[in-house]
PDB file of C-alpha atoms and ligand atoms in Angstrom:
ATOM      1  CA  UNK A  85     -21.972 -12.408 -21.947  1.00 67.00           C
ATOM      2  CA  UNK A  86     -20.343 -15.846 -22.099  1.00 74.00           C
ATOM      3  CA  UNK A  87     -17.595 -17.831 -20.482  1.00 87.00           C
ATOM      4  CA  UNK A  88     -14.803 -17.626 -23.030  1.00 92.00           C
ATOM      5  CA  UNK A  89     -11.550 -19.498 -23.298  1.00 94.00           C
ATOM      6  CA  UNK A  90      -8.424 -17.478 -23.841  1.00 95.00           C
ATOM      7  CA  UNK A  91      -4.735 -18.065 -24.415  1.00 96.00           C
ATOM      8  CA  UNK A  92      -2.129 -15.769 -22.899  1.00 97.00           C
ATOM      9  CA  UNK A  93      -0.123 -14.094 -25.660  1.00 97.00           C
ATOM     10  CA  UNK A  94       1.983 -11.948 -23.345  1.00 96.00           C
ATOM     11  CA  UNK A  95       2.111 -11.384 -19.588  1.00 97.00           C
ATOM     12  CA  UNK A  96       4.833  -8.838 -19.007  1.00 95.00           C
ATOM     13  CA  UNK A  97       5.940  -6.800 -16.011  1.00 95.00           C
ATOM     14  CA  UNK A  98       5.381  -3.064 -16.558  1.00 94.00           C
ATOM     15  CA  UNK A  99       7.036  -1.771 -13.389  1.00 92.00           C
ATOM     16  CA  UNK A 100       7.255  -2.872  -9.752  1.00 93.00           C
ATOM     17  CA  UNK A 101       4.447  -5.375  -9.136  1.00 95.00           C
ATOM     18  CA  UNK A 102       2.343  -4.225 -12.097  1.00 96.00           C
ATOM     19  CA  UNK A 103       1.759  -6.481 -15.109  1.00 96.00           C
ATOM     20  CA  UNK A 104       0.064  -6.301 -18.451  1.00 96.00           C
ATOM     21  CA  UNK A 105      -1.564  -9.450 -19.797  1.00 97.00           C
ATOM     22  CA  UNK A 106      -2.664  -9.792 -23.420  1.00 97.00           C
ATOM     23  CA  UNK A 107      -5.151 -12.603 -23.958  1.00 97.00           C
ATOM     24  CA  UNK A 108      -6.299 -14.042 -27.279  1.00 97.00           C
ATOM     25  CA  UNK A 109      -9.889 -15.238 -27.137  1.00 95.00           C
ATOM     26  CA  UNK A 110     -11.378 -18.224 -28.953  1.00 93.00           C
ATOM     27  CA  UNK A 111     -14.440 -16.090 -29.752  1.00 89.00           C
ATOM     28  CA  UNK A 112     -14.888 -12.304 -29.751  1.00 87.00           C
ATOM     29  CA  UNK A 113     -16.169 -10.737 -26.562  1.00 88.00           C
ATOM     30  CA  UNK A 114     -18.530  -8.368 -28.386  1.00 86.00           C
ATOM     31  CA  UNK A 115     -18.943  -4.690 -27.664  1.00 91.00           C
ATOM     32  CA  UNK A 116     -17.130  -3.538 -24.549  1.00 95.00           C
ATOM     33  CA  UNK A 117     -18.071  -0.282 -22.803  1.00 96.00           C
ATOM     34  CA  UNK A 118     -15.307   1.613 -20.973  1.00 97.00           C
ATOM     35  CA  UNK A 119     -15.393   0.600 -17.309  1.00 98.00           C
ATOM     36  CA  UNK A 120     -16.728  -2.920 -17.875  1.00 98.00           C
ATOM     37  CA  UNK A 121     -14.776  -5.827 -16.441  1.00 98.00           C
ATOM     38  CA  UNK A 122     -14.018  -9.541 -16.786  1.00 97.00           C
ATOM     39  CA  UNK A 123     -13.902 -12.271 -14.153  1.00 97.00           C
ATOM     40  CA  UNK A 124     -10.709 -14.223 -14.807  1.00 97.00           C
ATOM     41  CA  UNK A 125     -10.139 -17.819 -13.702  1.00 94.00           C
ATOM     42  CA  UNK A 126      -6.504 -17.754 -12.689  1.00 89.00           C
ATOM     43  CA  UNK A 127      -4.714 -20.811 -14.154  1.00 82.00           C
ATOM     44  CA  UNK A 128      -4.234 -22.713 -10.883  1.00 80.00           C
ATOM     45  CA  UNK A 129      -6.385 -25.423  -9.341  1.00 80.00           C
ATOM     46  CA  UNK A 130      -5.738 -23.910  -5.884  1.00 86.00           C
ATOM     47  CA  UNK A 131      -7.542 -20.676  -6.729  1.00 89.00           C
ATOM     48  CA  UNK A 132     -11.224 -21.377  -7.023  1.00 90.00           C
ATOM     49  CA  UNK A 133     -12.794 -17.912  -7.194  1.00 94.00           C
ATOM     50  CA  UNK A 134     -12.333 -15.800 -10.282  1.00 96.00           C
ATOM     51  CA  UNK A 135     -10.824 -12.328  -9.931  1.00 97.00           C
ATOM     52  CA  UNK A 136     -12.316  -9.154 -11.460  1.00 98.00           C
ATOM     53  CA  UNK A 137     -10.242  -6.933 -13.759  1.00 98.00           C
ATOM     54  CA  UNK A 138     -11.178  -3.898 -15.828  1.00 98.00           C
ATOM     55  CA  UNK A 139     -10.904  -4.352 -19.569  1.00 97.00           C
ATOM     56  CA  UNK A 140      -7.897  -2.194 -20.384  1.00 96.00           C
ATOM     57  CA  UNK A 141      -7.957  -2.853 -24.123  1.00 94.00           C
ATOM     58  CA  UNK A 142     -10.367  -4.745 -26.315  1.00 94.00           C
ATOM     59  CA  UNK A 143     -10.232  -5.809 -29.959  1.00 91.00           C
ATOM     60  CA  UNK A 144     -11.373  -8.492 -32.388  1.00 86.00           C
ATOM     61  CA  UNK A 145      -8.603 -10.843 -31.313  1.00 87.00           C
ATOM     62  CA  UNK A 146      -8.893 -10.472 -27.574  1.00 94.00           C
ATOM     63  CA  UNK A 147      -8.449  -8.264 -24.572  1.00 96.00           C
ATOM     64  CA  UNK A 148      -5.707  -6.841 -22.375  1.00 96.00           C
ATOM     65  CA  UNK A 149      -5.765  -6.362 -18.622  1.00 97.00           C
ATOM     66  CA  UNK A 150      -3.375  -4.262 -16.543  1.00 96.00           C
ATOM     67  CA  UNK A 151      -3.051  -5.473 -12.982  1.00 97.00           C
ATOM     68  CA  UNK A 152      -1.191  -5.144  -9.740  1.00 97.00           C
ATOM     69  CA  UNK A 153      -0.023  -8.291  -7.945  1.00 97.00           C
ATOM     70  CA  UNK A 154      -1.402  -7.813  -4.426  1.00 96.00           C
ATOM     71  CA  UNK A 155      -2.310 -11.300  -3.209  1.00 95.00           C
ATOM     72  CA  UNK A 156      -2.551 -14.958  -4.068  1.00 94.00           C
ATOM     73  CA  UNK A 157      -4.683 -14.655  -7.214  1.00 95.00           C
ATOM     74  CA  UNK A 158      -2.860 -11.791  -8.869  1.00 96.00           C
ATOM     75  CA  UNK A 159       0.593 -13.110  -7.865  1.00 95.00           C
ATOM     76  CA  UNK A 160      -0.265 -16.501  -9.379  1.00 95.00           C
ATOM     77  CA  UNK A 161      -1.500 -14.777 -12.529  1.00 96.00           C
ATOM     78  CA  UNK A 162       1.760 -12.839 -12.712  1.00 96.00           C
ATOM     79  CA  UNK A 163       3.606 -16.185 -12.967  1.00 95.00           C
ATOM     80  CA  UNK A 164       1.418 -17.472 -15.815  1.00 94.00           C
ATOM     81  CA  UNK A 165       3.374 -17.883 -19.009  1.00 93.00           C
ATOM     82  CA  UNK A 166       2.684 -17.430 -22.684  1.00 93.00           C
ATOM     83  CA  UNK A 167       0.315 -20.026 -24.184  1.00 93.00           C
ATOM     84  CA  UNK A 168      -1.309 -20.816 -20.830  1.00 95.00           C
ATOM     85  CA  UNK A 169      -5.085 -21.072 -20.979  1.00 94.00           C
ATOM     86  CA  UNK A 170      -7.461 -18.893 -18.957  1.00 95.00           C
ATOM     87  CA  UNK A 171     -11.251 -18.674 -18.752  1.00 95.00           C
ATOM     88  CA  UNK A 172     -12.911 -15.263 -18.797  1.00 95.00           C
ATOM     89  CA  UNK A 173     -16.468 -14.216 -18.061  1.00 95.00           C
ATOM     90  CA  UNK A 174     -17.466 -10.888 -19.544  1.00 93.00           C
ATOM     91  CA  UNK A 175     -17.905  -8.149 -20.413  1.00 95.00           C
ATOM     92  CA  UNK A 176     -19.666  -7.548 -17.092  1.00 97.00           C
ATOM     93  CA  UNK A 177     -21.310  -4.644 -15.290  1.00 97.00           C
ATOM     94  CA  UNK A 178     -22.303  -1.142 -16.282  1.00 97.00           C
ATOM     95  CA  UNK A 179     -19.470   1.051 -17.513  1.00 98.00           C
ATOM     96  CA  UNK A 180     -19.029   4.828 -17.795  1.00 98.00           C
ATOM     97  CA  UNK A 181     -21.738   6.772 -19.601  1.00 97.00           C
ATOM     98  CA  UNK A 182     -20.298   9.765 -21.453  1.00 96.00           C
ATOM     99  CA  UNK A 183     -22.493  12.807 -20.874  1.00 94.00           C
ATOM    100  CA  UNK A 184     -22.738  15.146 -23.878  1.00 93.00           C
ATOM    101  CA  UNK A 185     -22.478  18.904 -23.282  1.00 94.00           C
ATOM    102  CA  UNK A 186     -19.783  18.581 -20.612  1.00 96.00           C
ATOM    103  CA  UNK A 187     -15.990  18.662 -20.677  1.00 96.00           C
ATOM    104  CA  UNK A 188     -14.845  15.170 -19.653  1.00 96.00           C
ATOM    105  CA  UNK A 189     -12.341  15.209 -16.794  1.00 97.00           C
ATOM    106  CA  UNK A 190     -10.670  11.863 -16.124  1.00 96.00           C
ATOM    107  CA  UNK A 191      -9.076  11.186 -12.748  1.00 97.00           C
ATOM    108  CA  UNK A 192      -7.053   8.014 -12.140  1.00 96.00           C
ATOM    109  CA  UNK A 193      -5.208   6.917  -9.034  1.00 96.00           C
ATOM    110  CA  UNK A 194      -2.520   4.214  -9.393  1.00 95.00           C
ATOM    111  CA  UNK A 195      -3.838   1.029 -10.992  1.00 95.00           C
ATOM    112  CA  UNK A 196      -7.127   2.914 -11.494  1.00 96.00           C
ATOM    113  CA  UNK A 197      -5.636   3.841 -14.850  1.00 94.00           C
ATOM    114  CA  UNK A 198      -6.732   0.362 -16.022  1.00 96.00           C
ATOM    115  CA  UNK A 199     -10.408   1.191 -15.569  1.00 97.00           C
ATOM    116  CA  UNK A 200     -10.169   4.485 -17.489  1.00 95.00           C
ATOM    117  CA  UNK A 201      -7.896   3.507 -20.370  1.00 93.00           C
ATOM    118  CA  UNK A 202     -10.690   2.601 -22.823  1.00 95.00           C
ATOM    119  CA  UNK A 203     -12.518   5.826 -21.999  1.00 95.00           C
ATOM    120  CA  UNK A 204      -9.338   7.846 -22.561  1.00 92.00           C
ATOM    121  CA  UNK A 205      -8.905   6.233 -25.960  1.00 89.00           C
ATOM    122  CA  UNK A 206     -12.510   6.983 -26.852  1.00 91.00           C
ATOM    123  CA  UNK A 207     -12.394  10.650 -25.771  1.00 90.00           C
ATOM    124  CA  UNK A 208      -8.771  11.418 -26.764  1.00 78.00           C
ATOM    125  CA  UNK A 209      -7.943  15.130 -26.663  1.00 74.00           C
ATOM    126  CA  UNK A 210     -11.530  16.091 -25.731  1.00 85.00           C
ATOM    127  CA  UNK A 211     -10.758  15.079 -22.152  1.00 90.00           C
ATOM    128  CA  UNK A 212      -8.679  16.725 -19.466  1.00 92.00           C
ATOM    129  CA  UNK A 213      -6.797  14.031 -17.704  1.00 92.00           C
ATOM    130  CA  UNK A 214      -5.256  13.710 -14.230  1.00 95.00           C
ATOM    131  CA  UNK A 215      -3.187  10.777 -13.092  1.00 95.00           C
ATOM    132  CA  UNK A 216      -1.693  10.283  -9.656  1.00 96.00           C
ATOM    133  CA  UNK A 217       0.750   7.598  -8.574  1.00 95.00           C
ATOM    134  CA  UNK A 218       3.473   7.048  -5.993  1.00 95.00           C
ATOM    135  CA  UNK A 219       6.712   7.292  -7.963  1.00 95.00           C
ATOM    136  CA  UNK A 220       7.985   8.139 -11.450  1.00 93.00           C
ATOM    137  CA  UNK A 221       8.263   4.418 -12.293  1.00 93.00           C
ATOM    138  CA  UNK A 222       4.475   4.113 -12.046  1.00 93.00           C
ATOM    139  CA  UNK A 223       4.015   6.809 -14.689  1.00 91.00           C
ATOM    140  CA  UNK A 224       4.752   4.024 -17.216  1.00 89.00           C
ATOM    141  CA  UNK A 225       1.341   2.528 -16.347  1.00 89.00           C
ATOM    142  CA  UNK A 226      -0.178   5.274 -18.470  1.00 86.00           C
ATOM    143  CA  UNK A 227       1.080   3.638 -21.677  1.00 80.00           C
ATOM    144  CA  UNK A 228       1.165   5.579 -24.926  1.00 69.00           C
ATOM    145  CA  UNK A 229      -1.808   7.303 -26.481  1.00 65.00           C
ATOM    146  CA  UNK A 230      -1.116   9.819 -29.254  1.00 60.00           C
ATOM    147  CA  UNK A 231      -2.066  13.383 -28.356  1.00 64.00           C
ATOM    148  CA  UNK A 232      -2.535  12.459 -24.744  1.00 70.00           C
ATOM    149  CA  UNK A 233      -1.179  15.066 -22.321  1.00 80.00           C
ATOM    150  CA  UNK A 234      -2.033  13.974 -18.814  1.00 89.00           C
ATOM    151  CA  UNK A 235      -1.446  16.099 -15.720  1.00 94.00           C
ATOM    152  CA  UNK A 236       0.639  13.938 -13.420  1.00 95.00           C
ATOM    153  CA  UNK A 237       1.190  13.875  -9.688  1.00 96.00           C
ATOM    154  CA  UNK A 238       3.557  11.664  -7.715  1.00 97.00           C
ATOM    155  CA  UNK A 239       3.524  11.236  -3.948  1.00 96.00           C
ATOM    156  CA  UNK A 240       7.331  11.438  -3.788  1.00 96.00           C
ATOM    157  CA  UNK A 241       7.436  14.452  -6.137  1.00 96.00           C
ATOM    158  CA  UNK A 242       9.734  12.669  -8.614  1.00 95.00           C
ATOM    159  CA  UNK A 243       7.533  13.683 -11.584  1.00 93.00           C
ATOM    160  CA  UNK A 244       4.911  16.419 -11.963  1.00 95.00           C
ATOM    161  CA  UNK A 245       3.028  17.825  -9.008  1.00 97.00           C
ATOM    162  CA  UNK A 246       4.203  16.631  -5.573  1.00 97.00           C
ATOM    163  CA  UNK A 247       1.128  15.321  -3.788  1.00 97.00           C
ATOM    164  CA  UNK A 248      -1.952  13.299  -4.569  1.00 97.00           C
ATOM    165  CA  UNK A 249      -4.137  13.483  -7.645  1.00 97.00           C
ATOM    166  CA  UNK A 250      -7.066  15.187  -5.910  1.00 98.00           C
ATOM    167  CA  UNK A 251      -4.779  18.008  -4.728  1.00 97.00           C
ATOM    168  CA  UNK A 252      -3.569  18.276  -8.321  1.00 98.00           C
ATOM    169  CA  UNK A 253      -7.138  18.331  -9.641  1.00 97.00           C
ATOM    170  CA  UNK A 254      -8.126  21.044  -7.151  1.00 97.00           C
ATOM    171  CA  UNK A 255      -5.481  23.348  -8.683  1.00 96.00           C
ATOM    172  CA  UNK A 256      -6.884  22.948 -12.207  1.00 95.00           C
ATOM    173  CA  UNK A 257     -10.620  22.502 -11.777  1.00 93.00           C
ATOM    174  CA  UNK A 258     -11.606  26.159 -12.045  1.00 91.00           C
ATOM    175  CA  UNK A 259      -9.571  26.602 -15.225  1.00 91.00           C
ATOM    176  CA  UNK A 260     -11.292  23.810 -17.177  1.00 93.00           C
ATOM    177  CA  UNK A 261     -13.231  25.068 -20.233  1.00 90.00           C
ATOM    178  CA  UNK A 262     -16.930  24.285 -20.129  1.00 90.00           C
ATOM    179  CA  UNK A 263     -18.909  22.533 -17.412  1.00 95.00           C
ATOM    180  CA  UNK A 264     -16.876  19.529 -16.179  1.00 96.00           C
ATOM    181  CA  UNK A 265     -18.092  15.953 -15.785  1.00 98.00           C
ATOM    182  CA  UNK A 266     -15.660  13.779 -13.844  1.00 98.00           C
ATOM    183  CA  UNK A 267     -14.939  10.093 -14.523  1.00 98.00           C
ATOM    184  CA  UNK A 268     -12.736   8.541 -11.848  1.00 98.00           C
ATOM    185  CA  UNK A 269     -11.084   5.237 -11.013  1.00 98.00           C
ATOM    186  CA  UNK A 270      -8.914   4.706  -7.960  1.00 97.00           C
ATOM    187  CA  UNK A 271      -8.934   3.609  -4.327  1.00 96.00           C
ATOM    188  CA  UNK A 272     -11.827   4.475  -2.019  1.00 94.00           C
ATOM    189  CA  UNK A 273      -9.922   7.164  -0.037  1.00 95.00           C
ATOM    190  CA  UNK A 274      -9.473   8.977  -3.362  1.00 97.00           C
ATOM    191  CA  UNK A 275     -13.259   9.042  -3.806  1.00 97.00           C
ATOM    192  CA  UNK A 276     -13.747  10.358  -0.268  1.00 96.00           C
ATOM    193  CA  UNK A 277     -11.304  13.223  -1.035  1.00 97.00           C
ATOM    194  CA  UNK A 278     -13.037  13.846  -4.354  1.00 97.00           C
ATOM    195  CA  UNK A 279     -16.391  14.104  -2.598  1.00 96.00           C
ATOM    196  CA  UNK A 280     -14.960  16.665  -0.170  1.00 97.00           C
ATOM    197  CA  UNK A 281     -13.408  18.684  -2.992  1.00 97.00           C
ATOM    198  CA  UNK A 282     -16.661  18.767  -4.962  1.00 97.00           C
ATOM    199  CA  UNK A 283     -18.978  19.205  -1.970  1.00 95.00           C
ATOM    200  CA  UNK A 284     -19.868  22.803  -2.814  1.00 94.00           C
ATOM    201  CA  UNK A 285     -20.021  22.633  -6.592  1.00 95.00           C
ATOM    202  CA  UNK A 286     -21.656  19.165  -6.804  1.00 95.00           C
ATOM    203  CA  UNK A 287     -19.941  18.649 -10.161  1.00 97.00           C
ATOM    204  CA  UNK A 288     -21.330  15.461 -11.741  1.00 97.00           C
ATOM    205  CA  UNK A 289     -18.979  12.552 -11.189  1.00 98.00           C
ATOM    206  CA  UNK A 290     -18.966   8.841 -12.050  1.00 98.00           C
ATOM    207  CA  UNK A 291     -16.647   6.505 -10.132  1.00 98.00           C
ATOM    208  CA  UNK A 292     -15.605   2.908 -10.736  1.00 98.00           C
ATOM    209  CA  UNK A 293     -15.579   0.926  -7.487  1.00 97.00           C
ATOM    210  CA  UNK A 294     -13.186  -1.982  -7.107  1.00 94.00           C
ATOM    211  CA  UNK A 295     -15.081  -3.996  -4.499  1.00 90.00           C
ATOM    212  CA  UNK A 296     -14.032  -7.518  -3.688  1.00 92.00           C
ATOM    213  CA  UNK A 297     -16.125  -9.926  -5.762  1.00 96.00           C
ATOM    214  CA  UNK A 298     -16.907 -13.618  -5.517  1.00 95.00           C
ATOM    215  CA  UNK A 299     -19.307 -14.437  -8.360  1.00 95.00           C
ATOM    216  CA  UNK A 300     -19.417 -11.290 -10.523  1.00 96.00           C
ATOM    217  CA  UNK A 301     -22.934 -12.294 -11.554  1.00 95.00           C
ATOM    218  CA  UNK A 302     -25.180 -10.727  -8.942  1.00 96.00           C
ATOM    219  CA  UNK A 303     -25.737 -13.947  -7.006  1.00 96.00           C
ATOM    220  CA  UNK A 304     -23.656 -13.742  -3.815  1.00 96.00           C
ATOM    221  CA  UNK A 305     -24.183 -10.100  -2.740  1.00 96.00           C
ATOM    222  CA  UNK A 306     -20.530 -10.081  -1.662  1.00 95.00           C
ATOM    223  CA  UNK A 307     -19.834  -6.871  -3.547  1.00 97.00           C
ATOM    224  CA  UNK A 308     -22.560  -4.534  -2.272  1.00 97.00           C
ATOM    225  CA  UNK A 309     -22.013  -0.784  -1.861  1.00 96.00           C
ATOM    226  CA  UNK A 310     -24.150   1.349   0.423  1.00 95.00           C
ATOM    227  CA  UNK A 311     -25.968   4.134  -1.398  1.00 96.00           C
ATOM    228  CA  UNK A 312     -28.315   6.941  -0.378  1.00 94.00           C
ATOM    229  CA  UNK A 313     -31.263   5.228  -2.107  1.00 93.00           C
ATOM    230  CA  UNK A 314     -33.736   4.851   0.776  1.00 91.00           C
ATOM    231  CA  UNK A 315     -35.748   2.093  -0.899  1.00 92.00           C
ATOM    232  CA  UNK A 316     -32.806  -0.036  -1.986  1.00 92.00           C
ATOM    233  CA  UNK A 317     -29.667   1.199  -0.197  1.00 95.00           C
ATOM    234  CA  UNK A 318     -27.368  -1.721  -1.092  1.00 96.00           C
ATOM    235  CA  UNK A 319     -26.336  -2.045  -4.734  1.00 97.00           C
ATOM    236  CA  UNK A 320     -24.195  -4.791  -6.214  1.00 97.00           C
ATOM    237  CA  UNK A 321     -20.996  -3.488  -7.766  1.00 97.00           C
ATOM    238  CA  UNK A 322     -21.015  -6.325 -10.312  1.00 98.00           C
ATOM    239  CA  UNK A 323     -24.540  -5.660 -11.605  1.00 97.00           C
ATOM    240  CA  UNK A 324     -25.628  -2.093 -10.790  1.00 97.00           C
ATOM    241  CA  UNK A 325     -21.959  -0.994 -10.987  1.00 97.00           C
ATOM    242  CA  UNK A 326     -19.010  -1.084 -11.028  1.00 98.00           C
ATOM    243  CA  UNK A 327     -19.539   2.530 -12.174  1.00 98.00           C
ATOM    244  CA  UNK A 328     -21.707   4.577  -9.814  1.00 98.00           C
ATOM    245  CA  UNK A 329     -22.719   8.201  -9.460  1.00 97.00           C
ATOM    246  CA  UNK A 330     -20.419   9.541  -6.734  1.00 97.00           C
ATOM    247  CA  UNK A 331     -23.327  11.482  -5.217  1.00 97.00           C
ATOM    248  CA  UNK A 332     -25.383   8.315  -4.809  1.00 96.00           C
ATOM    249  CA  UNK A 333     -22.696   6.472  -2.805  1.00 96.00           C
ATOM    250  CA  UNK A 334     -22.434   6.529   1.000  1.00 92.00           C
ATOM    251  CA  UNK A 335     -18.703   6.918   1.474  1.00 82.00           C
TER     252      UNK A 335
HETATM  253  C1  FAD B 184     -14.722  -4.114 -11.205  1.00 82.04           C
HETATM  254  C2  FAD B 184     -13.303  -4.323 -10.727  1.00 82.04           C
HETATM  255  C3  FAD B 184     -12.259  -4.038 -11.582  1.00 82.04           C
HETATM  256  C4  FAD B 184     -10.946  -4.229 -11.137  1.00 82.04           C
HETATM  257  N1  FAD B 184      -9.947  -3.959 -12.017  1.00 82.04           N
HETATM  258  C5  FAD B 184      -8.686  -4.160 -11.663  1.00 82.04           C
HETATM  259  C6  FAD B 184      -7.645  -3.922 -12.590  1.00 82.04           C
HETATM  260  O1  FAD B 184      -7.885  -3.552 -13.750  1.00 82.04           O
HETATM  261  N2  FAD B 184      -6.383  -4.133 -12.162  1.00 82.04           N
HETATM  262  C7  FAD B 184      -6.098  -4.546 -10.895  1.00 82.04           C
HETATM  263  O2  FAD B 184      -4.928  -4.701 -10.554  1.00 82.04           O
HETATM  264  N3  FAD B 184      -7.055  -4.792 -10.007  1.00 82.04           N
HETATM  265  C8  FAD B 184      -8.351  -4.619 -10.359  1.00 82.04           C
HETATM  266  N4  FAD B 184      -9.339  -4.905  -9.461  1.00 82.04           N
HETATM  267  C9  FAD B 184      -8.961  -5.403  -8.127  1.00 82.04           C
HETATM  268  C10 FAD B 184      -8.581  -6.879  -8.257  1.00 82.04           C
HETATM  269  O3  FAD B 184      -9.727  -7.612  -8.594  1.00 82.04           O
HETATM  270  C11 FAD B 184      -8.018  -7.387  -6.921  1.00 82.04           C
HETATM  271  O4  FAD B 184      -6.795  -6.738  -6.674  1.00 82.04           O
HETATM  272  C12 FAD B 184      -7.802  -8.878  -6.983  1.00 82.04           C
HETATM  273  O5  FAD B 184      -9.043  -9.537  -7.014  1.00 82.04           O
HETATM  274  C13 FAD B 184      -7.024  -9.325  -5.751  1.00 82.04           C
HETATM  275  O6  FAD B 184      -6.912 -10.720  -5.825  1.00 82.04           O
HETATM  276  P1  FAD B 184      -5.743 -11.490  -5.055  1.00 82.04           P
HETATM  277  O7  FAD B 184      -6.122 -12.912  -4.968  1.00 82.04           O
HETATM  278  O8  FAD B 184      -4.433 -11.185  -5.675  1.00 82.04           O
HETATM  279  O9  FAD B 184      -5.737 -10.786  -3.663  1.00 82.04           O
HETATM  280  P2  FAD B 184      -6.295 -11.374  -2.290  1.00 82.04           P
HETATM  281  O10 FAD B 184      -5.352 -12.429  -1.817  1.00 82.04           O
HETATM  282  O11 FAD B 184      -7.726 -11.725  -2.465  1.00 82.04           O
HETATM  283  O12 FAD B 184      -6.136 -10.073  -1.406  1.00 82.04           O
HETATM  284  C14 FAD B 184      -4.840  -9.497  -1.220  1.00 82.04           C
HETATM  285  C15 FAD B 184      -4.968  -8.111  -0.619  1.00 82.04           C
HETATM  286  O13 FAD B 184      -5.633  -7.249  -1.533  1.00 82.04           O
HETATM  287  C16 FAD B 184      -6.807  -6.733  -0.936  1.00 82.04           C
HETATM  288  N5  FAD B 184      -7.825  -6.715  -1.972  1.00 82.04           N
HETATM  289  C17 FAD B 184      -8.344  -7.754  -2.670  1.00 82.04           C
HETATM  290  N6  FAD B 184      -9.272  -7.349  -3.549  1.00 82.04           N
HETATM  291  C18 FAD B 184      -9.335  -6.014  -3.413  1.00 82.04           C
HETATM  292  C19 FAD B 184     -10.086  -4.997  -4.025  1.00 82.04           C
HETATM  293  N7  FAD B 184     -11.005  -5.267  -4.956  1.00 82.04           N
HETATM  294  N8  FAD B 184      -9.890  -3.720  -3.623  1.00 82.04           N
HETATM  295  C20 FAD B 184      -8.991  -3.427  -2.690  1.00 82.04           C
HETATM  296  N9  FAD B 184      -8.242  -4.328  -2.066  1.00 82.04           N
HETATM  297  C21 FAD B 184      -8.404  -5.612  -2.409  1.00 82.04           C
HETATM  298  C22 FAD B 184      -7.156  -7.687   0.176  1.00 82.04           C
HETATM  299  O14 FAD B 184      -7.890  -7.057   1.202  1.00 82.04           O
HETATM  300  C23 FAD B 184      -5.792  -8.093   0.659  1.00 82.04           C
HETATM  301  O15 FAD B 184      -5.234  -7.139   1.515  1.00 82.04           O
HETATM  302  C24 FAD B 184     -10.675  -4.720  -9.851  1.00 82.04           C
HETATM  303  C25 FAD B 184     -11.731  -5.016  -8.996  1.00 82.04           C
HETATM  304  C26 FAD B 184     -13.024  -4.817  -9.442  1.00 82.04           C
HETATM  305  C27 FAD B 184     -14.168  -5.163  -8.551  1.00 82.04           C
HETATM  306  S1  FES B 185     -19.819 -10.508  -6.777  1.00 82.04           S
HETATM  307 FE1  FES B 185     -21.482 -11.780  -6.294  1.00 82.04          FE
HETATM  308  S2  FES B 185     -23.128 -10.393  -6.298  1.00 82.04           S
HETATM  309 FE2  FES B 185     -21.498  -9.179  -6.971  1.00 82.04          FE
END
């Protein structure tokens, strides 16, 4: 893992305050596992700390991130134009580990789709896929993958199931062929609901946590998650994660 210079090829709005940024790198990033992330130095001298983003797409030429403008860093990034230079550290962290012998079930909430996109591409039609967002506009965050037939929920009921993605999942879970293994990316309340839903069956489940991060390198301990490990309860999302076993987390 190195600090790599990149040039923005495209930084386009997808819908609402969501953007997709394609970055050409001066040297290849190497093998990227689904769920790994990069720390991006936003092109502004006022923003010192890098921001973490899941690697949405990765290739020989560079990477793509999909992000939501929520604060100073992401809003500044949203204003960055083509040909601007950015520095990226990555790929970082431990990504999803596909478990053979199970039917993969992918569950994304909102911008969580960014953390699962590479896994979806890898698994294609082998996976059952559930995506929940607020409105029909946000369905465009899914992008296009051939043969991909996601089950969709919207909070306002404008597309698919009316409700949240865990309610949607609960209606399909028993009908999934083969023993399921869940891979999820979304906000923490989604993981709490998932844990409740799976409490009896204890279906195996990996989740990507989007903790706030300062260094991304294991040095500041700003990103720790509490786990049930009695010997070492606090784990760093940037080093031991960002993907954790749901049943190991104290939510
Ligand atoms: C491993 C990892 C992968 C991530 N991948 C993506 C991604 O692919 N796309 C994406 O849009 N975002 C992703 N995030 C979250 C993203 O890093 C934050 O949204 C971003 O750092 C916010 O920076 P800011 O300066 O715009 O916001 P700030 O000004 O720092 O904060 C603005 C608001 O957002 C809240 N906030 C900031 N960071 C987080 C966070 N991590 N989780 C929840 N709330 C937060 C703050 O509490 C505040 O209310 C990821 C985070 C991690 C740790
Ligand atoms: S962000 Fe510094 S230790 Fe994880």
